[in-house]
mmCIF file of C-alpha atoms in Angstrom:
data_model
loop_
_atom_site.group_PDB
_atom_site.id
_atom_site.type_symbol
_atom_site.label_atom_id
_atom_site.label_comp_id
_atom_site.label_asym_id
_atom_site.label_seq_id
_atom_site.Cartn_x
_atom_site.Cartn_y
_atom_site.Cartn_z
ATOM 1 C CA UNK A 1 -2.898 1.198 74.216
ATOM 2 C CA UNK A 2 -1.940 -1.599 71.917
ATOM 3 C CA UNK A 3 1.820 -0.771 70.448
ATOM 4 C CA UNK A 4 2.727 -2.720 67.708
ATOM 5 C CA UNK A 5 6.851 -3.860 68.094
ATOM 6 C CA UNK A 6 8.976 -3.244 65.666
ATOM 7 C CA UNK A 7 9.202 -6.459 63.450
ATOM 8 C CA UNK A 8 5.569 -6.083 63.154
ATOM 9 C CA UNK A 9 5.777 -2.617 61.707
ATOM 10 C CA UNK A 10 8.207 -3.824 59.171
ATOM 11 C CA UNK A 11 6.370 -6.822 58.592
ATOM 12 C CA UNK A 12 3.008 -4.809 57.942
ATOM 13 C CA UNK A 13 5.428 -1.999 55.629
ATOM 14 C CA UNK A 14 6.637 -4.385 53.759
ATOM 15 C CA UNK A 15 3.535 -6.399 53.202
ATOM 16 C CA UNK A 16 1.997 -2.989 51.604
ATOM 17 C CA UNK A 17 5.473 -2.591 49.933
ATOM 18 C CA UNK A 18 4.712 -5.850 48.218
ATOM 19 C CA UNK A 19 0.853 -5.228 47.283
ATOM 20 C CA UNK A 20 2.027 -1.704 46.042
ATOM 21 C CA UNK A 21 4.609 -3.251 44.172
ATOM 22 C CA UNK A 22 2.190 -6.173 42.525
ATOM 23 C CA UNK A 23 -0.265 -3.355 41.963
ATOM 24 C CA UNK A 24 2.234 -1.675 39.767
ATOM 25 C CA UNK A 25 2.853 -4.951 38.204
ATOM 26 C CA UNK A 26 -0.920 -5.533 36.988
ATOM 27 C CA UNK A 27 -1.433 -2.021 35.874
ATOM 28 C CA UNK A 28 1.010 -1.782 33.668
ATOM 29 C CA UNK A 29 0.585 -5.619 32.168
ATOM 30 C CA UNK A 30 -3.334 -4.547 32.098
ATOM 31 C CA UNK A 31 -2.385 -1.431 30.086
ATOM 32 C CA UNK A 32 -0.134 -2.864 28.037
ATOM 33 C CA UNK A 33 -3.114 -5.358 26.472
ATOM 34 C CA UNK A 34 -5.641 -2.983 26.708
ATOM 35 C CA UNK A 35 -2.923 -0.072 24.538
ATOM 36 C CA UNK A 36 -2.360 -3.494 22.062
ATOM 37 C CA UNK A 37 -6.098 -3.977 21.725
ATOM 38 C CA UNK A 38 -6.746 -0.372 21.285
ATOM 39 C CA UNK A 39 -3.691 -0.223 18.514
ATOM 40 C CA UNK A 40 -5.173 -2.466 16.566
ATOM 41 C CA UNK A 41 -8.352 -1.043 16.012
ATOM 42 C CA UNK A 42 -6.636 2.094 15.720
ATOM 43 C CA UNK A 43 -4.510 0.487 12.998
ATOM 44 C CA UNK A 44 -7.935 -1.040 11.300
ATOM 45 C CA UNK A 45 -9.486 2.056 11.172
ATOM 46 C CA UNK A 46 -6.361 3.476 9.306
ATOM 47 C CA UNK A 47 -5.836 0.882 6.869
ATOM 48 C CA UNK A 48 -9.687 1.567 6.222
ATOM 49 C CA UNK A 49 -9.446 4.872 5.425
ATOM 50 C CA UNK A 50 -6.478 3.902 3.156
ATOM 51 C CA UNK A 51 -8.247 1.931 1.285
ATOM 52 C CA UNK A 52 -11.070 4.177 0.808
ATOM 53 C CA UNK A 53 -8.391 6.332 -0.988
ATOM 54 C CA UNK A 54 -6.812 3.665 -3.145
ATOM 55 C CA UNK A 55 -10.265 2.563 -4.099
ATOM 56 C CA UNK A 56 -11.508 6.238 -5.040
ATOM 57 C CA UNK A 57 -8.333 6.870 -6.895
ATOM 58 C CA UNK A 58 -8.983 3.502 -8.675
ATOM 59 C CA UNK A 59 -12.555 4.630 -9.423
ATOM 60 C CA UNK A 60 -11.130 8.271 -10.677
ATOM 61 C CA UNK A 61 -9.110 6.076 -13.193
ATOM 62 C CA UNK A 62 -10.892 3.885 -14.203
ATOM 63 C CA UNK A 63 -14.098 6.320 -15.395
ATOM 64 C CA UNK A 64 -11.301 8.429 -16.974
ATOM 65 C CA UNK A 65 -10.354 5.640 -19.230
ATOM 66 C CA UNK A 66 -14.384 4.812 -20.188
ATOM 67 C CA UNK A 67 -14.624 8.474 -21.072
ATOM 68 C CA UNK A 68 -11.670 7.116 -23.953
ATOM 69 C CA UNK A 69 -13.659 4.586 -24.870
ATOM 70 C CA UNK A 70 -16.727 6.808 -25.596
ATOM 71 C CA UNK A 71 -14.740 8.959 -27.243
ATOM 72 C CA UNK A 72 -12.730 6.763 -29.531
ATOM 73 C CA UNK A 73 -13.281 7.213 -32.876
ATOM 74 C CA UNK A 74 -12.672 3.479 -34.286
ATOM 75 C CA UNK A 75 -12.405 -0.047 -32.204
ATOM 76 C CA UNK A 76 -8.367 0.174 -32.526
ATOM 77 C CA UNK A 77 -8.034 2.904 -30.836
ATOM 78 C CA UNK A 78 -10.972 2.009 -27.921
ATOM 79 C CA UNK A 79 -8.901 -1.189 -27.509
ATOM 80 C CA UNK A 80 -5.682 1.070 -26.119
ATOM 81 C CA UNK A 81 -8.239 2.461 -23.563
ATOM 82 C CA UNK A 82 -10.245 -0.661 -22.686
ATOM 83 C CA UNK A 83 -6.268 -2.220 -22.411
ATOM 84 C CA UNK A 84 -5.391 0.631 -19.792
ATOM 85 C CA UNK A 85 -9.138 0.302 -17.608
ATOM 86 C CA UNK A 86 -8.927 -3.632 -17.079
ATOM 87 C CA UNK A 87 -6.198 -3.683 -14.955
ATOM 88 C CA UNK A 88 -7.578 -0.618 -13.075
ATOM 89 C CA UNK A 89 -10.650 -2.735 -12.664
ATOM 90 C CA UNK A 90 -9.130 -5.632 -11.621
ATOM 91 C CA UNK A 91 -7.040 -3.835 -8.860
ATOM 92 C CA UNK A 92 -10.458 -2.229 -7.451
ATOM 93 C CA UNK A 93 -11.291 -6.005 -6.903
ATOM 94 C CA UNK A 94 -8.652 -6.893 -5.888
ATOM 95 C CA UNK A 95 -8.341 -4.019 -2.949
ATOM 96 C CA UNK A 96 -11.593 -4.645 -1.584
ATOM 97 C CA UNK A 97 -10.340 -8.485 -1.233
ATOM 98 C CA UNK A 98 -7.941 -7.734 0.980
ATOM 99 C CA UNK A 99 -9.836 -5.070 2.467
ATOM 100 C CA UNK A 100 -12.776 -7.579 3.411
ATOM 101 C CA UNK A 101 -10.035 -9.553 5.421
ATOM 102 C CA UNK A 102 -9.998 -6.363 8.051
ATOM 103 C CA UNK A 103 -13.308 -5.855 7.923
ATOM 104 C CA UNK A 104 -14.613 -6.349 11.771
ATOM 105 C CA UNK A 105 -17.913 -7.343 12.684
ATOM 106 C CA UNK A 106 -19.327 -4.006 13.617
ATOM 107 C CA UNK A 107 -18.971 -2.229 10.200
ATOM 108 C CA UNK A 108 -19.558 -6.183 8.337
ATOM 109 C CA UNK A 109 -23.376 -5.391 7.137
ATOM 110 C CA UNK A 110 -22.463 -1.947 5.342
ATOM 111 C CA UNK A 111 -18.799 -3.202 4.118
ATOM 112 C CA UNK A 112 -21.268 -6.010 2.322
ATOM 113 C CA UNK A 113 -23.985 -3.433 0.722
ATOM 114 C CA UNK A 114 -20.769 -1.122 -0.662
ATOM 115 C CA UNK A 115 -19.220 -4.803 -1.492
ATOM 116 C CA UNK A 116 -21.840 -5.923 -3.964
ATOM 117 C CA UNK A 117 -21.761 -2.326 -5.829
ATOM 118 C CA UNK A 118 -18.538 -2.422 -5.850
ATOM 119 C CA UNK A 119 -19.036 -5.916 -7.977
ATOM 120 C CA UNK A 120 -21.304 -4.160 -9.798
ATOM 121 C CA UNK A 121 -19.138 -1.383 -10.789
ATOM 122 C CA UNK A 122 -16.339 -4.035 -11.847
ATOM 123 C CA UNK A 123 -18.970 -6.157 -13.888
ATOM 124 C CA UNK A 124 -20.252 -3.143 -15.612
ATOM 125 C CA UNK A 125 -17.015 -1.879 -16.956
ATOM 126 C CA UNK A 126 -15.997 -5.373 -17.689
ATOM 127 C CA UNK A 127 -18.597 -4.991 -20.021
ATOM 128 C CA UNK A 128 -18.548 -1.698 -21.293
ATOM 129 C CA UNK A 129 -14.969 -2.126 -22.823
ATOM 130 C CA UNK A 130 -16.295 -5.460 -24.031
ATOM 131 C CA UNK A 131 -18.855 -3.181 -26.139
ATOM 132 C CA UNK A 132 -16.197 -0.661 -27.036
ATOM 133 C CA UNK A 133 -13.608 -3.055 -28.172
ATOM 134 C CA UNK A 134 -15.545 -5.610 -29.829
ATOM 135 C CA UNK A 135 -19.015 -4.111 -31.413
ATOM 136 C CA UNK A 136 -18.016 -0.337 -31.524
ATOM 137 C CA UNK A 137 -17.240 2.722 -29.298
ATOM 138 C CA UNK A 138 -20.573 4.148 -29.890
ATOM 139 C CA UNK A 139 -21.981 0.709 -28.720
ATOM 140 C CA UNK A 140 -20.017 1.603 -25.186
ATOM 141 C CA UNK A 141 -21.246 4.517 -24.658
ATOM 142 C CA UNK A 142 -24.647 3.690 -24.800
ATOM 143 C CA UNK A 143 -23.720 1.051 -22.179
ATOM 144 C CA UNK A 144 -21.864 3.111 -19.818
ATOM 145 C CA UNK A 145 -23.155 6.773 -20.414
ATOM 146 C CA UNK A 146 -26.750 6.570 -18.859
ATOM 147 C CA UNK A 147 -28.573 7.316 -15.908
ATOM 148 C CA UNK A 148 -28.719 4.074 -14.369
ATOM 149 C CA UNK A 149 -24.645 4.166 -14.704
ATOM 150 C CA UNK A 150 -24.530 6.950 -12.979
ATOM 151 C CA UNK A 151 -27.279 5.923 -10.325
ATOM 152 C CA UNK A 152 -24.884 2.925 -9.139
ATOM 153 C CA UNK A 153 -21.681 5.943 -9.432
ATOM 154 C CA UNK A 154 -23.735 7.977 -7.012
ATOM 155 C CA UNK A 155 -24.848 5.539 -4.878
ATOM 156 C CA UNK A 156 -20.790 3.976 -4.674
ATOM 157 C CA UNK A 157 -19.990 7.465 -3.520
ATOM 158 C CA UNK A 158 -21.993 7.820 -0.873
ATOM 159 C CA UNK A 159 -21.009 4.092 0.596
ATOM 160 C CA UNK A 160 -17.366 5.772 0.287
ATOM 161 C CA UNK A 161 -18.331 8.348 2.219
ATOM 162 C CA UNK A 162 -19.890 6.792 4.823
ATOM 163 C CA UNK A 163 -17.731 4.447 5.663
ATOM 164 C CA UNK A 164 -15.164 7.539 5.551
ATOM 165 C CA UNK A 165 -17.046 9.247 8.058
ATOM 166 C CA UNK A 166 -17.076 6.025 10.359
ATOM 167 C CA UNK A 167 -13.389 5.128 10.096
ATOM 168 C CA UNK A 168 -12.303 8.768 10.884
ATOM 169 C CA UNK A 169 -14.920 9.141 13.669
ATOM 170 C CA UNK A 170 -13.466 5.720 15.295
ATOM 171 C CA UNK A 171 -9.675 6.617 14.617
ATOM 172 C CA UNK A 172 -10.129 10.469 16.554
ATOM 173 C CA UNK A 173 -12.380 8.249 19.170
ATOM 174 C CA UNK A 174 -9.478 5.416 19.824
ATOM 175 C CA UNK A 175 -6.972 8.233 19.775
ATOM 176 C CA UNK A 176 -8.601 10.322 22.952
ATOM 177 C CA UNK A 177 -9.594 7.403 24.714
ATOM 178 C CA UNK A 178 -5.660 6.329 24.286
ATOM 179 C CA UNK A 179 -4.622 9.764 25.392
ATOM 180 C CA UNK A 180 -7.269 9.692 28.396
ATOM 181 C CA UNK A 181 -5.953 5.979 29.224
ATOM 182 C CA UNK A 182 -1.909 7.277 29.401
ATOM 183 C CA UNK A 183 -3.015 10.208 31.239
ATOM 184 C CA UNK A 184 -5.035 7.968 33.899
ATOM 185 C CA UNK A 185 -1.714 5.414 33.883
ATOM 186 C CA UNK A 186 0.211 7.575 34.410
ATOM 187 C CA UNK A 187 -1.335 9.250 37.661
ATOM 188 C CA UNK A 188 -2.008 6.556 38.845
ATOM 189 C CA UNK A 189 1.835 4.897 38.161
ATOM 190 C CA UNK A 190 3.005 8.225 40.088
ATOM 191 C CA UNK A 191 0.791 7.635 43.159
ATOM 192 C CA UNK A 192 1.538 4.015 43.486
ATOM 193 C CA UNK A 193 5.052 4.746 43.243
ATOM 194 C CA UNK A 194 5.406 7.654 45.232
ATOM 195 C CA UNK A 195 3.295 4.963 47.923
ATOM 196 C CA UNK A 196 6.228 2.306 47.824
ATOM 197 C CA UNK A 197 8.649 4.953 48.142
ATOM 198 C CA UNK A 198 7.090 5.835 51.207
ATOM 199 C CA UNK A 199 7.001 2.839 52.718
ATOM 200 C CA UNK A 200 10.192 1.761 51.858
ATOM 201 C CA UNK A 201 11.710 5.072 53.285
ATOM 202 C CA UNK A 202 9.854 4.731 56.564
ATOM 203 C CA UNK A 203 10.711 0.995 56.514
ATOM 204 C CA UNK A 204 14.573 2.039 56.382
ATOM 205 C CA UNK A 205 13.780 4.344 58.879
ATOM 206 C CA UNK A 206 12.508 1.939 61.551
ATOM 207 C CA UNK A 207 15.781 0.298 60.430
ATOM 208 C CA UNK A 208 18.190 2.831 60.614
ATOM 209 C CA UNK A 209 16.653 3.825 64.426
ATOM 210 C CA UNK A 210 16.897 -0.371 65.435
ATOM 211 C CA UNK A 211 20.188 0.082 64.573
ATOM 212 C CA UNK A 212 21.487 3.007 66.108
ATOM 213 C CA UNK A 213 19.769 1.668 69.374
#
């Protein structure tokens, strides 16, 4: 029967020493780009969702100041409410800007239907406190209080919604998959690990045996 001598054995233990140890090497470089890619989306998906907020709460505040303008009683005082709602409408503008930088290609056809209302939305109030300040409060509400302004509010919502649904639907799917991932690294760490262990305790044994021969 073939009997392999001993600098053989260590050579072959060591040689699996060294492919256990370069194993443990790729998995955790592997990981560690596959965890930044996954971060990154996960960190998308968040600053989505925050932006959803901001632009909601922009939304909320800038229909609260319109309802001023309807209500005004004389130009003067429409002109304190149409001076509070431009900035608000600028700043919903402005958020979906820089929102539209993080957009990623697989949510880049919707983002661009809720975009263009969005634009609408701005436009339209732009104009409304145009009405109100210049020609008369009534003059603004007939502009802004109608069905077709509340048509484009309803249909704004809903793209809100949506898009809420599909950020928090990727954010809980990126955070199992990242929790299945670590759980799957970690076994697998453990086993590879526990492998070079082995071999370099039997290794030391062969040693420690030449040795006290």
């Amino acid at each position: 029967m073939f009997k392999l001598s001993i600098a053989a054995r260590l050579y072959v233990i060591f040689s699996l020493l060294a492919v256990a140890t370069l194993a443990l090497a790729g998995i955790a470089v592997v990981n560690a780009r596959h965890q930044a890619a996954m971060t990154a989306e996960y960190e998308t998906s968040l600053l989505g969702t925050q932006n959803i907020e901001r632009v909601n709460g922009l939304i909320y505040a800038v229909v609260m100041e319109s309802r001023g303008i309807y209500m005004s009683p004389d130009i003067p005082t429409a002109k304190r409410y149409g001076a509070l709602l431009l900035p608000f409408n600028d700043r919903i503008a402005q958020v979906v800007d820089e929102w539209r930088k993080s957009v990623t290609a697989e949510d880049a056809v919707q983002f661009a239907e809720f975009s263009k209302r969005i634009q609408q939305f701005v436009e339209f109030r732009k104009e409304l406190v145009r009405l109100g300040t210049e020609v008369s409060p009534a003059k603004g509400r007939e502009w802004g209080d109608n069905e077709a302004n509340r048509s484009v509010r309803t249909a704004l919502n809903k793209d809100l919604e949506s898009l809420a649904a599909i950020y928090d639907a990727r954010t809980k799917r990126i955070y199992a998959e990242l929790e299945q991932r670590l759980q799957w690294t970690l076994t697998l760490l453990s086993l590879l690990a526990a492998a070079a262990l082995t071999l370099a305790a039997v290794g030391v044994a062969i040693i420690w045996r030449v040795v006290t021969r």
